[in-house]
Amino acid sequence: MAQRDEPLSGQVQVWKLMYAYVDSMALNCAVELRIPDIIHSLGGGPVTLAQIASHIPSPSVKTCVLGRIMTPLVRKNIFSAHCDGRETLYGLTPSSRWLLQGAGHLNLSPLVLLAGHQYMVSPWHSLSDYIKDGGSFPLKRAYGCEMWDLESQNPEFSRTFRDAMACSNKLMMKAIVDAYKDGFERVGSLVDVGGGTGSAVAEIVRAYPHIKGINFDQPHIVAAAPAHGGVSHVGGDMFEAIPSADAVFMKWILHDWNDEDSVRILKNCRRAVAETNGKVILAEVVLRPEGDGLFDDTGIASDLTMITQTGGKERTEPEWKKLLEEGGFPRCNIFQTPSLLSIIEAFPA
């Protein structure tokens, strides 16, 4: 019986993958409409579809379509649902509580909105062409520029992108700070390369006030950065030079770049810590293609996303060690954090 079911199960798997984007787009739609926030404002459930629709700011909400959007999200446990004998009543689940935008706590909504943005989705259609003939990676093929140019030229997308990066910082920095306590305690000065508005290094300095923090990014980015106690902002180009410090911190930076460019950045990190014989601290995905950890599937998905959006890559432990050695850091330790990212602590000879 099992053998006769094998062809059918294979067919089912193809159907599931074929329509996997539907779940993602339904989730994006729910976040855009702020459905989790609406249910939360009504007490978290149970609430009717009509109650949800009445709080969407539009005079002509298609309630029947809204109900159909909810169906796959209920099946995926984003929302709960039960019938009281007359109509379906909806509520929040542990997953949808991660999508509350106005609750003043960590949430994933900005990352959902970035992942579903048309600028992020359209380049996937060029992936097979990129594999066949090389050349520019898919996003550059689609728009004629790199992500950073796209972000700087489009205010609406820039807001979406920056909100997502700030969300990523909030979500992951607590895990990083908690997991690397001993490592930060012995650092006197720390430069965060590609630190954006400085929220990540500010989080580290708040936890370890003895650290002199330097937020380093492109001049136009640090020019708009807010003041943070214990942190100075420095503009520049990481491919040219990096400010000197006891340690260089980079969160989810090298995955944006191919190996050649990453080695260039690491060599500049090596020069930045030359006087103190310091270290580089990376917060990055460590791919485990055969792993069954909570975030292993997400790491693999992120790797394909890097191919499409930046021409970069996520890396396995052997790939990280090889890259670091070529960049001047032959010794490293890897610490898993309770998040998607690991800490890679690397030293010169």
Coordinates of N, CA and C in Angstrom, one line a residue, residues 180-260:
Y180 N 26.8 36.3 24.2 CA 28.3 36.6 24.0 C 28.8 37.5 25.1
K181 N 28.3 37.3 26.3 CA 28.6 38.1 27.5 C 30.1 38.2 27.7
D182 N 30.8 37.1 27.8 CA 32.2 37.1 28.1 C 33.0 37.8 27.0
G183 N 32.6 37.7 25.8 CA 33.3 38.3 24.7 C 33.3 39.8 24.7
F184 N 32.1 40.4 25.0 CA 32.0 41.8 25.1 C 32.7 42.4 26.3
E185 N 32.7 41.7 27.4 CA 33.3 42.2 28.6 C 34.7 42.6 28.5
R186 N 35.5 42.0 27.6 CA 36.9 42.2 27.5 C 37.2 43.2 26.3
V187 N 36.2 43.9 25.8 CA 36.4 44.8 24.7 C 36.3 46.3 25.2
G188 N 37.3 47.1 24.9 CA 37.3 48.5 25.3 C 36.7 49.4 24.3
S189 N 36.9 49.1 23.0 CA 36.3 49.9 21.9 C 35.8 49.0 20.8
L190 N 34.7 49.3 20.2 CA 34.0 48.4 19.3 C 33.5 49.3 18.1
V191 N 33.8 48.9 16.9 CA 33.3 49.6 15.7 C 32.3 48.6 15.0
D192 N 31.1 49.1 14.8 CA 30.0 48.3 14.1 C 30.1 48.7 12.7
V193 N 30.5 47.8 11.8 CA 30.7 48.1 10.4 C 29.3 47.8 9.7
G194 N 28.8 48.8 9.0 CA 27.5 48.7 8.4 C 26.4 48.8 9.4
G195 N 26.7 49.6 10.4 CA 25.8 49.7 11.5 C 24.5 50.5 11.3
G196 N 24.3 51.1 10.2 CA 23.1 51.8 9.9 C 22.9 53.0 10.8
T197 N 21.8 53.1 11.5 CA 21.6 54.2 12.4 C 22.2 54.1 13.8
G198 N 22.9 52.9 14.0 CA 23.6 52.8 15.3 C 22.9 52.0 16.4
S199 N 21.7 51.5 16.1 CA 20.9 50.9 17.1 C 21.6 49.6 17.7
A200 N 22.3 48.9 16.8 CA 22.9 47.6 17.3 C 24.1 47.9 18.3
V201 N 25.0 48.8 17.9 CA 26.1 49.1 18.8 C 25.6 49.8 20.0
A202 N 24.5 50.6 19.9 CA 24.0 51.2 21.1 C 23.4 50.2 22.1
E203 N 22.9 49.1 21.5 CA 22.4 48.0 22.4 C 23.5 47.4 23.2
I204 N 24.6 47.2 22.5 CA 25.8 46.6 23.1 C 26.4 47.5 24.2
V205 N 26.5 48.8 23.9 CA 27.0 49.8 24.8 C 26.1 49.9 26.0
R206 N 24.8 49.9 25.8 CA 23.9 49.9 27.0 C 24.1 48.7 27.9
A207 N 24.4 47.6 27.4 CA 24.7 46.4 28.2 C 26.1 46.4 28.8
Y208 N 27.0 47.1 28.1 CA 28.4 47.1 28.6 C 28.9 48.6 28.5
P209 N 28.5 49.4 29.4 CA 28.8 50.9 29.3 C 30.3 51.2 29.2
H210 N 31.2 50.3 29.6 CA 32.6 50.6 29.5 C 33.1 50.6 28.0
I211 N 32.3 50.1 27.1 CA 32.7 50.0 25.7 C 32.5 51.4 25.0
K212 N 33.6 51.8 24.3 CA 33.5 53.0 23.4 C 32.9 52.5 22.1
G213 N 31.7 52.9 21.7 CA 31.1 52.4 20.5 C 31.3 53.4 19.3
I214 N 31.5 52.8 18.2 CA 31.6 53.5 16.9 C 30.7 52.9 15.9
N215 N 29.8 53.7 15.4 CA 28.8 53.3 14.4 C 29.4 53.7 13.0
F216 N 29.7 52.8 12.2 CA 30.4 53.1 10.9 C 29.5 52.7 9.7
D217 N 29.2 53.6 8.9 CA 28.4 53.3 7.7 C 28.6 54.4 6.7
Q218 N 27.9 54.3 5.5 CA 28.0 55.3 4.5 C 27.6 56.7 5.0
P219 N 28.3 57.7 4.5 CA 28.1 59.1 5.1 C 26.6 59.5 5.1
H220 N 25.8 59.2 4.0 CA 24.4 59.7 4.0 C 23.6 58.9 5.0
I221 N 24.0 57.7 5.4 CA 23.2 57.0 6.4 C 23.5 57.5 7.8
V222 N 24.8 57.7 8.2 CA 25.1 58.1 9.5 C 24.7 59.6 9.7
A223 N 24.6 60.3 8.6 CA 24.2 61.7 8.7 C 22.8 61.8 9.3
A224 N 22.0 60.8 9.0 CA 20.6 60.8 9.5 C 20.4 60.0 10.8
A225 N 21.5 59.5 11.4 CA 21.4 58.7 12.5 C 21.2 59.5 13.8
P226 N 20.4 59.0 14.7 CA 20.1 59.7 16.0 C 21.3 59.6 16.9
A227 N 21.4 60.4 17.9 CA 22.4 60.3 18.9 C 22.2 59.2 19.8
H228 N 23.2 58.4 20.2 CA 23.2 57.3 21.2 C 24.3 57.6 22.2
G229 N 23.9 57.4 23.5 CA 24.9 57.6 24.5 C 26.1 56.6 24.4
G230 N 27.3 57.1 24.4 CA 28.5 56.2 24.3 C 28.8 55.8 22.9
V231 N 28.1 56.3 21.9 CA 28.4 55.9 20.5 C 28.7 57.2 19.7
S232 N 29.7 57.1 18.8 CA 30.0 58.1 17.9 C 29.8 57.6 16.5
H233 N 29.3 58.5 15.6 CA 29.0 58.1 14.2 C 30.1 58.5 13.3
V234 N 30.6 57.6 12.4 CA 31.6 57.8 11.5 C 31.2 57.4 10.1
G235 N 31.3 58.2 9.1 CA 31.0 57.9 7.8 C 32.2 57.4 7.0
G236 N 32.0 56.5 6.0 CA 33.1 56.0 5.2 C 32.7 54.9 4.4
D237 N 33.7 54.2 3.8 CA 33.4 53.0 2.9 C 34.2 51.9 3.5
M238 N 33.6 50.8 3.8 CA 34.2 49.6 4.4 C 35.2 49.0 3.4
F239 N 35.1 49.2 2.1 CA 36.0 48.7 1.1 C 37.3 49.5 1.1
E240 N 37.3 50.7 1.7 CA 38.4 51.5 1.7 C 39.2 51.4 3.0
A241 N 38.5 51.7 4.1 CA 39.2 51.6 5.4 C 38.1 51.6 6.5
I242 N 38.5 51.0 7.7 CA 37.5 50.9 8.8 C 38.2 51.5 10.0
P243 N 37.5 52.3 10.8 CA 38.1 52.9 12.0 C 38.8 51.9 12.9
S244 N 39.8 52.3 13.6 CA 40.6 51.4 14.5 C 39.8 51.2 15.8
A245 N 39.9 50.0 16.3 CA 39.2 49.6 17.6 C 39.7 48.3 18.1
D246 N 39.3 48.0 19.3 CA 39.7 46.7 19.9 C 39.1 45.5 19.1
A247 N 37.8 45.8 18.7 CA 37.1 44.7 18.0 C 36.2 45.3 16.9
V248 N 36.0 44.6 15.9 CA 35.1 45.0 14.8 C 33.9 44.1 14.9
F249 N 32.7 44.7 14.9 CA 31.4 43.9 14.9 C 30.7 44.1 13.6
M250 N 30.2 43.0 13.0 CA 29.4 43.1 11.8 C 28.2 42.1 11.9
K251 N 27.1 42.6 11.8 CA 25.9 41.8 11.9 C 25.2 41.7 10.5
W252 N 25.2 40.5 10.0 CA 24.5 40.2 8.7 C 25.0 41.1 7.7
I253 N 26.3 41.3 7.6 CA 27.0 42.2 6.6 C 27.6 41.3 5.5
L254 N 28.5 40.4 5.9 CA 29.2 39.6 4.9 C 28.3 38.7 4.0
H255 N 27.2 38.4 4.5 CA 26.3 37.6 3.7 C 25.8 38.3 2.4
D256 N 25.9 39.6 2.4 CA 25.5 40.4 1.3 C 26.5 40.4 0.1
W257 N 27.7 39.8 0.4 CA 28.8 40.0 -0.5 C 29.4 38.6 -0.9
N258 N 29.9 38.5 -2.1 CA 30.6 37.3 -2.5 C 31.9 37.1 -1.8
D259 N 32.6 36.0 -2.0 CA 33.8 35.7 -1.2 C 34.9 36.7 -1.5
E260 N 35.1 37.1 -2.7 CA 36.2 38.1 -3.0 C 36.0 39.4 -2.3

